[in-house]
Structures are given as structure tokens and as C-alpha cells.
Amino acid sequence: MLTEDAASGLSLLIEGALALGIGLVIGIEREHRHIDERDRPEAVLGARTFALLGLTGWLAAVLAETSPWLAGLLLGLTGLLVLAKYLRETRDGEHLGITTELAAVLTLVFGWLVHGQQRLAVALALVATVVLISKPWIRVVMPRLVRSELLAALQFLIIVIIVLPALPKEPLDPWGILPPQRIAKFVVLVAGVGFVGYILTRLLGEKRAAALTGLVGGLASSTAVTATMAQRAGRSAAARPAAALSTLAANAVVAPRVALIAAVVAPPVALAIAAPLGAYLALLL
């Protein structure tokens, strides 16, 4: 059985390895990106540097418990090194972006977080890596976006994140049957189906997006898909074939969804409804 000192030492060793690994993951992405774009891996902050940055952040967190001034000095010197490299490259005209340097600073922070909040550090490091690696996709998508689409997305997020949680959960009408939040959830669901359908149409084209919108929306609410597509078909005759396809696909999803839930909750019920649900699915298909 490990003594208390041995267990503490092993815990610190694991933390250090995790901080090193976090820096290595971010560094591999940065070095690989520069190899693709510049073919000059020796001129950038690469995998080894980022791994050491993660380790430095963790070491500063450990030192802060006994020697805060030493931890501050270590972080300050590291920050100055990163800043000096950026200033030198900017002066030489190599680049004007700060993505790699900001990633380096974040790696220091993630290394610090490892000492006490390992899950948060790993989660944030993975999110940061995804953001970094998404640059080619963003460069393709951004020129295709128009301002009205960004505004619509922002409005939808405001409704979902701010307005919806603020609505009362209890009914306010005289009959006590209409809770505002539940009504708003269905409105958001209908709007969300339309929003997803629009995005898929922009990415895949109307024909391919129609079926996929129905399948995805049907997993949440076939009624919402039906309402949304009915509105779309009413506004434009040209949209009716795609709207009909989405509606049929959304309602077709109901059969396997209900069967799956029944199989998990009550297998005998699933067997009893298998035949009628199969007929229903075949008819819609």
C-alpha cells in the first residue's frame, strides 16, 4: 500500500504527464497546420514547445502553493518569450495573426488548471483544439454566409438561451392549462426545425436536405416538422415537393422511435405494436 507521500508524488506525476499531453495535442495541431501552409516547421511554436508550455503552467501552479513569487516569475518569463517571438515575426513580415501565440497562452492556463481541475483543463483543451483545427472549414463557410443569416442565428440563440428559461413554468391562464414555457418550447421547436432545414438546404441542396431535415426533426417532434413544412408549402408552391418529403420522413421516424422506447421500457408491448408500426412505416415509405 502506498504511503501518503508516495501517493502524493504519484498524483503530481500524473498531473505533470497530463499537462504535458495537453500541450502536445495542441502543439501537434499547430505544427501540422504550419507545415501545410508554410512548409517551415522550424519557424513556429511546435509540438515540443507547446508540450513544455503545458508543463510550465502546471509547474507554476504547483510552485504557487509555496512560492507565489517564483510561479509569477516563471509565467512572466514564459509570456515574454512568446511575446518576443511574435514581435520578431511581425517585424520580419512573416505573419500578423496571433492565433498561435494565443494558443500558447491558453496552453499555459490549461497546464495551470490541471493542478486541481483536471476535467475542466482537458475539456477546455479539446474545445480549443477543435476551434484551431476548424480553420479550413471556417474559411469555406464564412464567405457563404450573409448578414441576415447571422442575425437570424443570433435571434434564435437569444430566444433559446435567455427568453425561454425566463418564462414561467406554471400556467397563468384562468383555466390553469397553458404554461408559457411549454408553449414557448414548442414554438422554439418549430422554429428550430425550420432553421436546421434552412442550414441543410444551404449545405446539401433542397432535395437532399428535405429528407434529412425530416429525419432529424422527426426525432424531436414530427408535429413540429409537419407544422413547419405546411407553412413553407403554403408560402411557395415550388417548395411543396420538398416539404411533403420532409413531412413523410419525419412521421416515418415515429415508428422506429416508439418501437425502440417500447422495447427498452416494456418488451411485450414492443412485440404487440411491431406489426401495426411496421405497416405504418411501410405505408409512409
Backbone as CSV, one residue per row, in Angstrom:
resi,resn,N_x,N_y,N_z,CA_x,CA_y,CA_z,C_x,C_y,C_z
1,MET,0.853,-1.196,0.000,0.000,0.000,0.000,0.886,1.242,0.000
2,LEU,0.555,2.234,-0.843,1.358,3.434,-0.963,1.235,4.297,0.277
3,THR,2.373,4.870,0.691,2.338,5.825,1.783,1.728,7.127,1.294
4,GLU,1.435,8.026,2.213,0.819,9.302,1.837,1.728,10.110,0.931
5,ASP,3.029,10.120,1.232,3.979,10.866,0.408,4.098,10.253,-0.987
6,ALA,4.114,8.922,-1.046,4.225,8.253,-2.343,2.985,8.511,-3.185
7,ALA,1.797,8.463,-2.554,0.554,8.723,-3.286,0.516,10.154,-3.794
8,SER,0.991,11.088,-2.961,1.026,12.488,-3.383,1.992,12.679,-4.550
9,GLY,3.132,12.004,-4.473,4.099,12.111,-5.561,3.572,11.514,-6.853
10,LEU,2.871,10.387,-6.747,2.297,9.762,-7.938,1.219,10.658,-8.553
11,SER,0.422,11.300,-7.685,-0.611,12.203,-8.181,0.002,13.375,-8.931
12,LEU,1.085,13.923,-8.394,1.771,15.024,-9.071,2.364,14.573,-10.400
13,LEU,2.889,13.346,-10.414,3.470,12.815,-11.646,2.404,12.669,-12.730
14,ILE,1.227,12.194,-12.334,0.124,12.054,-13.297,-0.317,13.422,-13.799
15,GLU,-0.415,14.392,-12.902,-0.790,15.745,-13.304,0.211,16.317,-14.308
16,GLY,1.497,16.139,-14.024,2.521,16.650,-14.937,2.421,16.008,-16.310
17,ALA,2.198,14.694,-16.332,2.059,13.996,-17.611,0.832,14.485,-18.373
18,LEU,-0.261,14.761,-17.646,-1.478,15.252,-18.290,-1.257,16.641,-18.871
19,ALA,-0.583,17.510,-18.123,-0.288,18.850,-18.619,0.607,18.783,-19.852
20,LEU,1.569,17.882,-19.827,2.445,17.688,-20.979,1.654,17.190,-22.182
21,GLY,0.723,16.255,-21.942,-0.092,15.716,-23.028,-1.009,16.750,-23.641
22,ILE,-1.605,17.609,-22.799,-2.466,18.674,-23.313,-1.685,19.596,-24.240
23,GLY,-0.516,20.003,-23.796,0.315,20.855,-24.636,0.731,20.161,-25.917
24,LEU,0.983,18.870,-25.842,1.405,18.114,-27.024,0.281,18.045,-28.058
25,VAL,-0.950,17.832,-27.599,-2.087,17.758,-28.525,-2.258,19.080,-29.269
26,ILE,-2.260,20.186,-28.525,-2.413,21.499,-29.165,-1.211,21.792,-30.054
27,GLY,-0.025,21.428,-29.602,1.182,21.692,-30.382,1.234,20.914,-31.677
28,ILE,0.771,19.674,-31.657,0.753,18.877,-32.894,-0.148,19.540,-33.926
29,GLU,-1.311,20.030,-33.488,-2.213,20.713,-34.420,-1.549,21.963,-34.992
30,ARG,-0.899,22.751,-34.142,-0.264,23.989,-34.620,0.890,23.690,-35.578
31,GLU,1.726,22.725,-35.231,2.874,22.415,-36.092,2.414,21.833,-37.424
32,HIS,1.395,20.966,-37.376,0.891,20.376,-38.610,0.272,21.443,-39.507
33,ARG,-0.426,22.409,-38.918,-1.019,23.483,-39.704,0.053,24.308,-40.391
34,HIS,1.135,24.613,-39.689,2.202,25.412,-40.287,2.959,24.626,-41.359
35,ILE,3.071,23.329,-41.169,3.719,22.513,-42.204,2.905,22.565,-43.486
36,ASP,1.579,22.478,-43.361,0.703,22.525,-44.534,0.760,23.870,-45.232
37,GLU,0.761,24.960,-44.425,0.626,26.281,-45.027,1.956,26.923,-45.385
38,ARG,3.018,26.623,-44.634,4.269,27.333,-44.835,5.427,26.449,-45.272
39,ASP,5.313,25.184,-44.935,6.426,24.266,-45.158,7.683,24.729,-44.434
40,ARG,7.479,25.364,-43.252,8.604,25.829,-42.438,8.348,25.502,-40.973
41,PRO,8.329,24.236,-40.623,8.007,23.869,-39.246,9.005,24.381,-38.228
42,GLU,10.244,24.673,-38.670,11.249,25.127,-37.713,11.025,26.564,-37.273
43,ALA,10.122,27.295,-37.971,9.927,28.713,-37.679,8.749,28.965,-36.744
44,VAL,8.117,27.945,-36.240,6.889,28.144,-35.476,7.010,27.497,-34.098
45,LEU,6.026,27.869,-33.254,5.886,27.168,-31.979,5.281,25.812,-32.270
46,GLY,6.044,24.764,-32.044,5.620,23.435,-32.449,5.197,22.565,-31.292
47,ALA,5.144,21.269,-31.559,4.628,20.314,-30.586,5.459,20.294,-29.310
48,ARG,6.779,20.286,-29.444,7.630,20.236,-28.251,7.466,21.494,-27.409
49,THR,7.415,22.660,-28.084,7.267,23.914,-27.348,5.956,23.960,-26.581
50,PHE,4.871,23.551,-27.237,3.572,23.566,-26.570,3.526,22.568,-25.421
51,ALA,4.159,21.416,-25.599,4.201,20.445,-24.509,4.911,21.041,-23.291
52,LEU,6.008,21.759,-23.549,6.730,22.400,-22.451,5.931,23.550,-21.849
53,LEU,5.142,24.235,-22.663,4.289,25.299,-22.139,3.238,24.742,-21.180
54,GLY,2.624,23.622,-21.563,1.669,22.988,-20.664,2.320,22.573,-19.360
55,LEU,3.518,22.007,-19.462,4.244,21.587,-18.264,4.629,22.788,-17.411
56,THR,4.989,23.892,-18.064,5.351,25.113,-17.343,4.167,25.665,-16.567
57,GLY,2.979,25.674,-17.199,1.787,26.145,-16.498,1.482,25.304,-15.278
58,TRP,1.616,23.978,-15.416,1.368,23.091,-14.268,2.402,23.327,-13.173
59,LEU,3.684,23.466,-13.557,4.741,23.691,-12.576,4.516,25.003,-11.830
60,ALA,4.040,26.037,-12.549,3.759,27.311,-11.887,2.643,27.152,-10.863
61,ALA,1.629,26.349,-11.187,0.533,26.116,-10.243,1.027,25.401,-8.996
62,VAL,1.923,24.447,-9.174,2.488,23.725,-8.021,3.337,24.659,-7.169
63,LEU,4.176,25.478,-7.830,5.045,26.404,-7.101,4.251,27.483,-6.379
64,ALA,3.064,27.826,-6.930,2.264,28.895,-6.328,1.826,28.556,-4.909
65,GLU,1.795,27.269,-4.575,1.371,26.871,-3.235,2.403,27.223,-2.179
66,THR,3.658,27.236,-2.554,4.724,27.509,-1.588,5.511,28.772,-1.925
67,SER,5.654,29.073,-3.227,6.454,30.236,-3.651,5.712,31.009,-4.741
68,PRO,4.723,31.805,-4.364,3.940,32.530,-5.378,4.792,33.432,-6.266
69,TRP,5.816,34.054,-5.674,6.659,34.953,-6.467,7.416,34.200,-7.544
70,LEU,7.831,32.980,-7.240,8.554,32.175,-8.220,7.620,31.726,-9.345
71,ALA,6.396,31.376,-8.990,5.418,30.999,-10.002,5.116,32.176,-10.923
72,GLY,4.933,33.369,-10.334,4.688,34.558,-11.143,5.858,34.876,-12.054
73,LEU,7.059,34.712,-11.543,8.253,34.964,-12.358,8.330,33.993,-13.523
74,LEU,8.030,32.730,-13.265,8.070,31.713,-14.315,7.058,32.012,-15.410
75,LEU,5.831,32.346,-15.015,4.803,32.674,-16.001,5.159,33.946,-16.761
76,GLY,5.694,34.930,-16.052,6.070,36.180,-16.702,7.157,35.992,-17.742
77,LEU,8.168,35.225,-17.406,9.260,34.967,-18.357,8.758,34.200,-19.577
78,THR,7.894,33.227,-19.331,7.341,32.455,-20.446,6.509,33.345,-21.364
79,GLY,5.681,34.206,-20.756,4.875,35.132,-21.548,5.744,36.074,-22.362
80,LEU,6.834,36.552,-21.780,7.737,37.444,-22.510,8.396,36.736,-23.682
81,LEU,8.731,35.469,-23.529,9.328,34.705,-24.630,8.353,34.578,-25.795
82,VAL,7.090,34.278,-25.476,6.078,34.172,-26.526,5.878,35.523,-27.206
83,LEU,5.819,36.598,-26.415,5.648,37.942,-26.973,6.834,38.329,-27.845
84,ALA,8.050,38.003,-27.405,9.246,38.334,-28.184,9.231,37.619,-29.530
85,LYS,8.795,36.379,-29.548,8.733,35.650,-30.817,7.719,36.278,-31.761
86,TYR,6.574,36.668,-31.211,5.552,37.298,-32.055,6.067,38.615,-32.623
87,LEU,6.704,39.443,-31.794,7.218,40.734,-32.258,8.293,40.556,-33.318
88,ARG,9.116,39.537,-33.164,10.162,39.305,-34.161,9.563,38.891,-35.497
89,GLU,8.569,37.995,-35.469,7.965,37.553,-36.722,7.169,38.681,-37.378
90,THR,6.508,39.513,-36.552,5.772,40.645,-37.114,6.726,41.637,-37.761
91,ARG,7.853,41.883,-37.112,8.847,42.802,-37.663,9.417,42.277,-38.966
92,ASP,9.608,40.960,-39.043,10.157,40.360,-40.261,9.107,40.183,-41.346
93,GLY,7.847,40.511,-41.042,6.785,40.393,-42.036,6.318,38.975,-42.276
94,GLU,6.591,38.046,-41.340,6.208,36.649,-41.546,4.709,36.438,-41.355
95,HIS,4.108,37.069,-40.351,2.663,36.938,-40.146,2.178,38.042,-39.223
96,LEU,0.880,38.297,-39.285,0.269,39.311,-38.435,-0.781,38.707,-37.510
97,GLY,-1.063,37.426,-37.622,-2.048,36.786,-36.763,-1.485,36.475,-35.396
98,ILE,-2.377,36.267,-34.444,-1.937,35.952,-33.081,-2.519,34.636,-32.597
99,THR,-3.052,33.824,-33.515,-3.717,32.585,-33.100,-2.761,31.658,-32.367
100,THR,-1.581,31.437,-32.940,-0.631,30.509,-32.320,-0.166,31.034,-30.973
101,GLU,0.094,32.334,-30.887,0.555,32.913,-29.626,-0.534,32.849,-28.562
102,LEU,-1.781,33.108,-28.968,-2.898,32.999,-28.019,-3.084,31.559,-27.566
103,ALA,-2.914,30.615,-28.499,-2.983,29.196,-28.133,-1.890,28.840,-27.132
104,ALA,-0.722,29.465,-27.291,0.370,29.218,-26.347,0.012,29.708,-24.950
105,VAL,-0.588,30.895,-24.876,-1.009,31.428,-23.574,-2.072,30.530,-22.942
106,LEU,-3.036,30.086,-23.757,-4.077,29.202,-23.246,-3.493,27.879,-22.761
107,THR,-2.469,27.388,-23.443,-1.830,26.142,-23.017,-1.218,26.299,-21.631
108,LEU,-0.638,27.462,-21.375,-0.140,27.755,-20.026,-1.280,27.683,-19.001
109,VAL,-2.413,28.278,-19.365,-3.570,28.289,-18.455,-4.092,26.874,-18.239
110,PHE,-4.180,26.087,-19.314,-4.657,24.711,-19.184,-3.720,23.902,-18.291
111,GLY,-2.420,24.118,-18.461,-1.452,23.436,-17.600,-1.652,23.795,-16.137
112,TRP,-1.944,25.072,-15.882,-2.218,25.526,-14.512,-3.470,24.839,-13.962
113,LEU,-4.516,24.749,-14.791,-5.780,24.157,-14.342,-5.650,22.674,-14.026
114,VAL,-4.692,22.006,-14.649,-4.511,20.579,-14.397,-4.296,20.316,-12.909
115,HIS,-3.633,21.262,-12.240,-3.364,21.109,-10.812,-4.602,21.513,-10.010
116,GLY,-5.590,20.620,-9.976,-6.787,20.865,-9.187,-8.077,20.714,-9.960
117,GLN,-8.063,20.980,-11.263,-9.286,20.882,-12.070,-8.962,20.177,-13.385
118,GLN,-8.627,18.908,-13.280,-8.149,18.164,-14.435,-9.217,18.027,-15.520
119,ARG,-10.449,17.717,-15.136,-11.506,17.530,-16.139,-11.773,18.812,-16.910
120,LEU,-11.819,19.929,-16.200,-12.028,21.213,-16.863,-10.887,21.517,-17.816
121,ALA,-9.661,21.247,-17.388,-8.499,21.511,-18.237,-8.548,20.690,-19.520
122,VAL,-8.867,19.404,-19.395,-8.930,18.533,-20.570,-10.059,18.967,-21.501
123,ALA,-11.231,19.282,-20.928,-12.377,19.697,-21.742,-12.064,20.972,-22.510
124,LEU,-11.500,21.956,-21.831,-11.173,23.218,-22.500,-10.093,23.036,-23.557
125,ALA,-9.125,22.172,-23.279,-8.056,21.922,-24.255,-8.610,21.270,-25.511
126,LEU,-9.541,20.332,-25.350,-10.145,19.687,-26.516,-10.970,20.682,-27.329
127,VAL,-11.720,21.539,-26.636,-12.512,22.561,-27.336,-11.589,23.503,-28.105
128,ALA,-10.508,23.927,-27.456,-9.561,24.824,-28.117,-8.938,24.169,-29.347
129,THR,-8.622,22.882,-29.256,-8.035,22.176,-30.393,-9.019,22.069,-31.543
130,VAL,-10.281,21.810,-31.224,-11.310,21.749,-32.263,-11.440,23.102,-32.961
131,VAL,-11.432,24.178,-32.172,-11.512,25.528,-32.758,-10.316,25.791,-33.663
132,LEU,-9.133,25.395,-33.232,-7.929,25.616,-34.034,-7.959,24.821,-35.334
133,ILE,-8.405,23.579,-35.256,-8.364,22.698,-36.425,-9.485,23.016,-37.409
134,SER,-10.463,23.836,-36.981,-11.607,24.142,-37.842,-11.339,25.288,-38.807
135,LYS,-10.130,25.814,-38.851,-9.825,26.968,-39.698,-10.185,26.745,-41.171
136,PRO,-9.818,25.621,-41.813,-10.189,25.434,-43.230,-11.701,25.449,-43.437
137,TRP,-12.445,24.824,-42.528,-13.906,24.801,-42.641,-14.485,26.204,-42.505
138,ILE,-13.972,26.990,-41.552,-14.462,28.350,-41.348,-14.185,29.208,-42.578
139,ARG,-13.016,29.017,-43.196,-12.679,29.796,-44.387,-13.606,29.487,-45.557
140,VAL,-14.118,28.263,-45.597,-15.050,27.895,-46.668,-16.449,28.424,-46.368
141,VAL,-16.869,28.312,-45.096,-18.245,28.640,-44.726,-18.473,30.147,-44.636
142,MET,-17.547,30.881,-44.038,-17.765,32.299,-43.771,-18.104,33.121,-45.011
143,PRO,-17.398,32.943,-46.144,-17.773,33.739,-47.326,-19.172,33.443,-47.842
144,ARG,-19.727,32.274,-47.495,-21.055,31.905,-47.993,-22.178,32.434,-47.111
145,LEU,-21.829,32.916,-45.915,-22.849,33.430,-45.011,-23.220,34.863,-45.374
146,VAL,-24.472,35.183,-45.189,-24.920,36.564,-45.355,-25.321,37.095,-43.991
147,ARG,-25.377,38.423,-43.868,-25.602,39.027,-42.560,-26.966,38.660,-41.978
148,SER,-27.971,38.515,-42.841,-29.300,38.164,-42.360,-29.303,36.784,-41.696
149,GLU,-28.467,35.862,-42.198,-28.380,34.532,-41.593,-27.745,34.607,-40.209
150,LEU,-26.697,35.417,-40.073,-26.063,35.585,-38.768,-27.029,36.223,-37.777
151,LEU,-27.806,37.204,-38.257,-28.782,37.860,-37.390,-29.868,36.878,-36.952
152,ALA,-30.335,36.041,-37.878,-31.367,35.050,-37.544,-30.838,34.046,-36.522
153,ALA,-29.590,33.612,-36.693,-28.998,32.671,-35.734,-28.871,33.309,-34.358
154,LEU,-28.478,34.586,-34.311,-28.345,35.285,-33.034,-29.705,35.425,-32.353
155,GLN,-30.735,35.770,-33.117,-32.078,35.893,-32.548,-32.568,34.560,-31.992
156,PHE,-32.304,33.494,-32.725,-32.732,32.173,-32.263,-32.025,31.793,-30.957
157,LEU,-30.729,32.076,-30.869,-29.973,31.771,-29.650,-30.468,32.603,-28.466
158,ILE,-30.810,33.857,-28.713,-31.333,34.705,-27.634,-32.634,34.129,-27.089
159,ILE,-33.502,33.670,-27.999,-34.778,33.088,-27.568,-34.546,31.827,-26.744
160,VAL,-33.645,30.954,-27.221,-33.415,29.670,-26.561,-32.701,29.840,-25.224
161,ILE,-31.674,30.693,-25.184,-30.809,30.777,-24.005,-31.316,31.775,-22.970
162,ILE,-31.942,32.861,-23.427,-32.325,33.932,-22.500,-33.831,33.969,-22.249
163,VAL,-34.612,34.030,-23.330,-36.054,34.223,-23.176,-36.736,32.974,-22.628
164,LEU,-36.454,31.824,-23.215,-37.149,30.596,-22.832,-36.990,30.247,-21.351
165,PRO,-35.766,30.246,-20.784,-35.652,29.919,-19.354,-36.348,30.921,-18.440
166,ALA,-36.541,32.163,-18.935,-37.146,33.194,-18.084,-38.663,33.102,-18.029
167,LEU,-39.274,32.348,-18.914,-40.732,32.240,-18.929,-41.227,31.385,-17.758
168,PRO,-42.400,31.702,-17.220,-42.950,30.923,-16.091,-43.268,29.478,-16.498
169,LYS,-42.983,28.564,-15.606,-43.282,27.159,-15.858,-44.725,26.812,-15.509
170,GLU,-45.302,27.555,-14.585,-46.665,27.275,-14.139,-47.680,28.028,-15.012
171,PRO,-48.869,27.443,-15.223,-49.906,28.115,-16.026,-50.329,29.443,-15.413
172,LEU,-50.595,30.428,-16.290,-51.025,31.741,-15.837,-52.448,32.068,-16.283
173,ASP,-53.032,31.203,-17.122,-54.369,31.470,-17.633,-55.420,31.100,-16.573
174,PRO,-56.634,31.600,-16.729,-57.676,31.312,-15.719,-58.005,29.835,-15.560
175,TRP,-57.754,29.038,-16.609,-58.097,27.611,-16.562,-56.947,26.752,-16.036
176,GLY,-55.765,27.332,-15.928,-54.599,26.597,-15.412,-54.104,25.485,-16.308
177,ILE,-54.203,25.689,-17.628,-53.795,24.619,-18.557,-52.752,25.067,-19.578
178,LEU,-52.345,26.342,-19.543,-51.436,26.846,-20.567,-50.155,27.402,-19.928
179,PRO,-49.188,26.534,-19.623,-47.917,27.021,-19.082,-47.090,27.711,-20.174
180,PRO,-46.695,28.955,-20.006,-45.980,29.705,-21.052,-44.701,29.026,-21.533
181,GLN,-43.944,28.422,-20.617,-42.666,27.839,-21.037,-42.872,26.639,-21.947
182,ARG,-43.882,25.818,-21.674,-44.140,24.653,-22.523,-44.611,25.087,-23.911
183,ILE,-45.449,26.119,-23.957,-45.899,26.634,-25.258,-44.706,27.190,-26.029
184,ALA,-43.861,27.932,-25.332,-42.692,28.525,-25.981,-41.731,27.450,-26.477
185,LYS,-41.634,26.344,-25.741,-40.749,25.263,-26.179,-41.189,24.700,-27.519
186,PHE,-42.493,24.564,-27.700,-42.976,24.057,-28.986,-42.723,25.071,-30.096
187,VAL,-42.913,26.359,-29.797,-42.629,27.407,-30.786,-41.146,27.365,-31.180
188,VAL,-40.276,27.220,-30.182,-38.839,27.136,-30.454,-38.524,25.887,-31.265
189,LEU,-39.234,24.800,-30.965,-39.012,23.553,-31.689,-39.376,23.706,-33.167
190,VAL,-40.509,24.346,-33.421,-40.918,24.592,-34.807,-39.901,25.488,-35.508
191,ALA,-39.495,26.562,-34.821,-38.508,27.469,-35.408,-37.171,26.749,-35.623
192,GLY,-36.809,25.880,-34.681,-35.550,25.148,-34.808,-35.540,24.200,-35.987
193,VAL,-36.659,23.535,-36.227,-36.756,22.645,-37.387,-36.570,23.435,-38.679
194,GLY,-37.236,24.584,-38.744,-37.079,25.422,-39.930,-35.661,25.913,-40.095
195,PHE,-35.007,26.250,-38.985,-33.635,26.749,-39.030,-32.669,25.656,-39.489
196,VAL,-32.836,24.461,-38.916,-31.992,23.333,-39.327,-32.213,23.004,-40.797
197,GLY,-33.478,23.023,-41.215,-33.783,22.755,-42.614,-33.128,23.754,-43.546
198,TYR,-33.131,25.025,-43.139,-32.507,26.070,-43.967,-31.004,25.832,-44.095
199,ILE,-30.361,25.512,-42.965,-28.924,25.275,-42.984,-28.586,24.074,-43.872
200,LEU,-29.343,22.989,-43.714,-29.091,21.804,-44.526,-29.331,22.083,-46.009
201,THR,-30.325,22.904,-46.301,-30.585,23.247,-47.695,-29.423,24.025,-48.289
202,ARG,-28.868,24.941,-47.491,-27.726,25.707,-47.983,-26.511,24.822,-48.211
203,LEU,-26.347,23.814,-47.353,-25.153,22.964,-47.438,-25.306,21.831,-48.443
204,LEU,-26.506,21.226,-48.510,-26.685,19.999,-49.291,-27.549,20.165,-50.531
205,GLY,-28.260,21.268,-50.636,-29.226,21.395,-51.719,-30.599,20.978,-51.239
206,GLU,-31.648,21.448,-51.926,-33.015,21.266,-51.434,-33.443,19.810,-51.394
207,LYS,-33.097,19.028,-52.422,-33.583,17.650,-52.481,-32.980,16.794,-51.377
208,ARG,-31.671,16.863,-51.220,-31.020,16.043,-50.197,-31.346,16.529,-48.793
209,ALA,-31.519,17.854,-48.649,-31.793,18.405,-47.317,-33.192,18.073,-46.837
210,ALA,-34.147,17.904,-47.754,-35.542,17.699,-47.360,-35.706,16.450,-46.511
211,ALA,-35.187,15.325,-46.998,-35.317,14.070,-46.253,-34.550,14.120,-44.941
212,LEU,-33.349,14.703,-44.972,-32.534,14.758,-43.760,-33.174,15.653,-42.711
213,THR,-33.778,16.767,-43.151,-34.479,17.639,-42.207,-35.629,16.894,-41.545
214,GLY,-36.372,16.116,-42.328,-37.473,15.339,-41.766,-36.995,14.302,-40.775
215,LEU,-35.911,13.614,-41.100,-35.391,12.579,-40.207,-34.883,13.171,-38.902
216,VAL,-34.102,14.243,-39.002,-33.552,14.873,-37.797,-34.671,15.511,-36.968
217,GLY,-35.559,16.261,-37.637,-36.648,16.901,-36.910,-37.622,15.910,-36.329
218,GLY,-37.847,14.790,-37.020,-38.770,13.786,-36.531,-38.323,13.133,-35.243
219,LEU,-37.038,13.099,-34.989,-36.534,12.553,-33.732,-36.981,13.398,-32.551
220,ALA,-37.162,14.707,-32.791,-37.613,15.599,-31.721,-39.131,15.707,-31.698
221,SER,-39.725,16.056,-32.854,-41.184,16.220,-32.905,-41.644,16.192,-34.351
222,SER,-42.365,15.142,-34.716,-42.913,15.072,-36.070,-43.989,16.140,-36.271
223,THR,-44.670,16.515,-35.186,-45.689,17.569,-35.282,-45.050,18.904,-35.645
224,ALA,-43.905,19.198,-35.044,-43.215,20.452,-35.344,-42.768,20.490,-36.800
225,VAL,-42.253,19.363,-37.290,-41.838,19.303,-38.690,-43.034,19.493,-39.612
226,THR,-44.137,18.823,-39.302,-45.339,18.940,-40.117,-45.831,20.383,-40.171
227,ALA,-45.874,21.051,-39.029,-46.323,22.449,-38.985,-45.399,23.355,-39.785
228,THR,-44.092,23.156,-39.613,-43.123,23.998,-40.320,-43.226,23.806,-41.826
229,MET,-43.311,22.563,-42.263,-43.361,22.291,-43.698,-44.689,22.721,-44.313
230,ALA,-45.760,22.667,-43.537,-47.045,23.151,-44.041,-46.986,24.654,-44.295
231,GLN,-46.351,25.381,-43.387,-46.174,26.821,-43.577,-45.322,27.100,-44.815
232,ARG,-44.243,26.338,-44.962,-43.359,26.549,-46.109,-44.087,26.251,-47.423
233,ALA,-44.860,25.175,-47.447,-45.595,24.818,-48.661,-46.661,25.856,-48.983
234,GLY,-47.259,26.457,-47.944,-48.264,27.484,-48.168,-47.685,28.760,-48.753
235,ARG,-46.420,29.036,-48.432,-45.790,30.253,-48.937,-45.291,30.108,-50.363
236,SER,-44.893,28.884,-50.740,-44.286,28.702,-52.062,-44.704,27.349,-52.639
237,ALA,-45.297,27.397,-53.841,-45.706,26.150,-54.483,-44.498,25.304,-54.871
238,ALA,-43.380,25.957,-55.187,-42.172,25.231,-55.581,-41.599,24.413,-54.430
239,ALA,-41.914,24.819,-53.202,-41.357,24.125,-52.035,-42.199,22.936,-51.607
240,ARG,-43.348,22.724,-52.236,-44.258,21.678,-51.759,-43.696,20.263,-51.871
241,PRO,-43.033,19.876,-52.962,-42.475,18.506,-53.012,-41.472,18.237,-51.891
242,ALA,-40.560,19.191,-51.669,-39.576,19.017,-50.601,-40.238,19.009,-49.234
243,ALA,-41.255,19.868,-49.047,-41.966,19.911,-47.769,-42.708,18.603,-47.506
244,ALA,-43.303,18.043,-48.568,-44.008,16.762,-48.412,-43.023,15.653,-48.039
245,LEU,-41.856,15.655,-48.666,-40.843,14.638,-48.365,-40.388,14.748,-46.916
246,SER,-40.142,15.975,-46.452,-39.714,16.179,-45.064,-40.792,15.708,-44.090
247,THR,-42.028,16.024,-44.401,-43.131,15.630,-43.518,-43.257,14.114,-43.429
248,LEU,-43.197,13.441,-44.576,-43.298,11.981,-44.579,-42.117,11.351,-43.841
249,ALA,-40.919,11.890,-44.058,-39.735,11.344,-43.388,-39.835,11.522,-41.878
250,ALA,-40.300,12.713,-41.438,-40.421,12.975,-40.001,-41.422,12.032,-39.345
251,ASN,-42.546,11.802,-40.011,-43.560,10.917,-39.437,-43.146,9.443,-39.527
252,ALA,-42.306,9.117,-40.517,-41.802,7.748,-40.608,-40.875,7.424,-39.451
253,VAL,-40.160,8.446,-38.972,-39.236,8.235,-37.855,-39.982,7.853,-36.585
254,VAL,-41.250,8.248,-36.498,-42.035,7.968,-35.289,-42.083,6.475,-34.998
255,ALA,-42.256,5.652,-36.034,-42.416,4.208,-35.822,-41.194,3.574,-35.149
256,PRO,-39.992,3.694,-35.727,-38.844,3.093,-35.035,-38.554,3.737,-33.690
257,ARG,-38.857,5.040,-33.556,-38.619,5.710,-32.279,-39.505,5.128,-31.189
258,VAL,-40.801,4.978,-31.478,-41.736,4.405,-30.497,-41.386,2.948,-30.204
259,ALA,-41.044,2.194,-31.250,-40.693,0.784,-31.062,-39.464,0.631,-30.175
260,LEU,-38.475,1.498,-30.380,-37.250,1.421,-29.578,-37.533,1.725,-28.116
261,ILE,-38.313,2.783,-27.876,-38.650,3.136,-26.490,-39.438,2.014,-25.830
262,ALA,-40.402,1.454,-26.562,-41.190,0.365,-26.006,-40.332,-0.857,-25.712
263,ALA,-39.381,-1.147,-26.590,-38.505,-2.310,-26.385,-37.657,-2.156,-25.132
264,VAL,-37.269,-0.931,-24.822,-36.456,-0.689,-23.631,-37.312,-0.723,-22.363
265,VAL,-38.488,-0.074,-22.432,-39.329,0.059,-21.241,-40.168,-1.191,-20.994
266,ALA,-40.800,-1.718,-22.057,-41.707,-2.860,-21.909,-41.650,-3.722,-23.172
267,PRO,-40.744,-4.691,-23.221,-40.584,-5.529,-24.418,-41.872,-6.197,-24.903
268,PRO,-42.759,-6.682,-24.008,-44.011,-7.277,-24.525,-44.852,-6.286,-25.329
269,VAL,-44.858,-5.025,-24.897,-45.602,-4.004,-25.635,-44.970,-3.791,-27.007
270,ALA,-43.651,-3.818,-27.059,-42.961,-3.644,-28.334,-43.353,-4.740,-29.323
271,LEU,-43.464,-5.971,-28.822,-43.872,-7.078,-29.695,-45.305,-6.891,-30.176
272,ALA,-46.158,-6.372,-29.292,-47.576,-6.214,-29.642,-47.787,-5.140,-30.705
273,ILE,-46.955,-4.108,-30.674,-47.155,-2.991,-31.613,-46.260,-3.102,-32.841
274,ALA,-45.431,-4.139,-32.913,-44.482,-4.258,-34.015,-45.182,-4.316,-35.370
275,ALA,-46.245,-5.116,-35.470,-46.932,-5.272,-36.755,-47.613,-3.987,-37.221
276,PRO,-48.433,-3.344,-36.397,-49.055,-2.094,-36.853,-48.052,-0.982,-37.143
277,LEU,-46.999,-0.897,-36.314,-45.980,0.115,-36.588,-45.233,-0.196,-37.875
278,GLY,-45.000,-1.487,-38.142,-44.335,-1.855,-39.393,-45.172,-1.495,-40.602
279,ALA,-46.496,-1.723,-40.515,-47.390,-1.348,-41.600,-47.410,0.160,-41.800
280,TYR,-47.430,0.899,-40.681,-47.423,2.365,-40.737,-46.154,2.878,-41.416
281,LEU,-45.010,2.299,-41.033,-43.727,2.707,-41.611,-43.686,2.367,-43.102
282,ALA,-44.139,1.182,-43.466,-44.141,0.779,-44.888,-45.006,1.708,-45.732
283,LEU,-46.141,2.097,-45.193,-47.049,2.997,-45.920,-46.373,4.351,-46.171
284,LEU,-45.752,4.897,-45.156,-45.109,6.192,-45.327,-43.915,6.103,-46.277
285,LEU,-43.147,5.026,-46.186,-42.011,4.871,-47.091,-42.478,4.731,-48.525
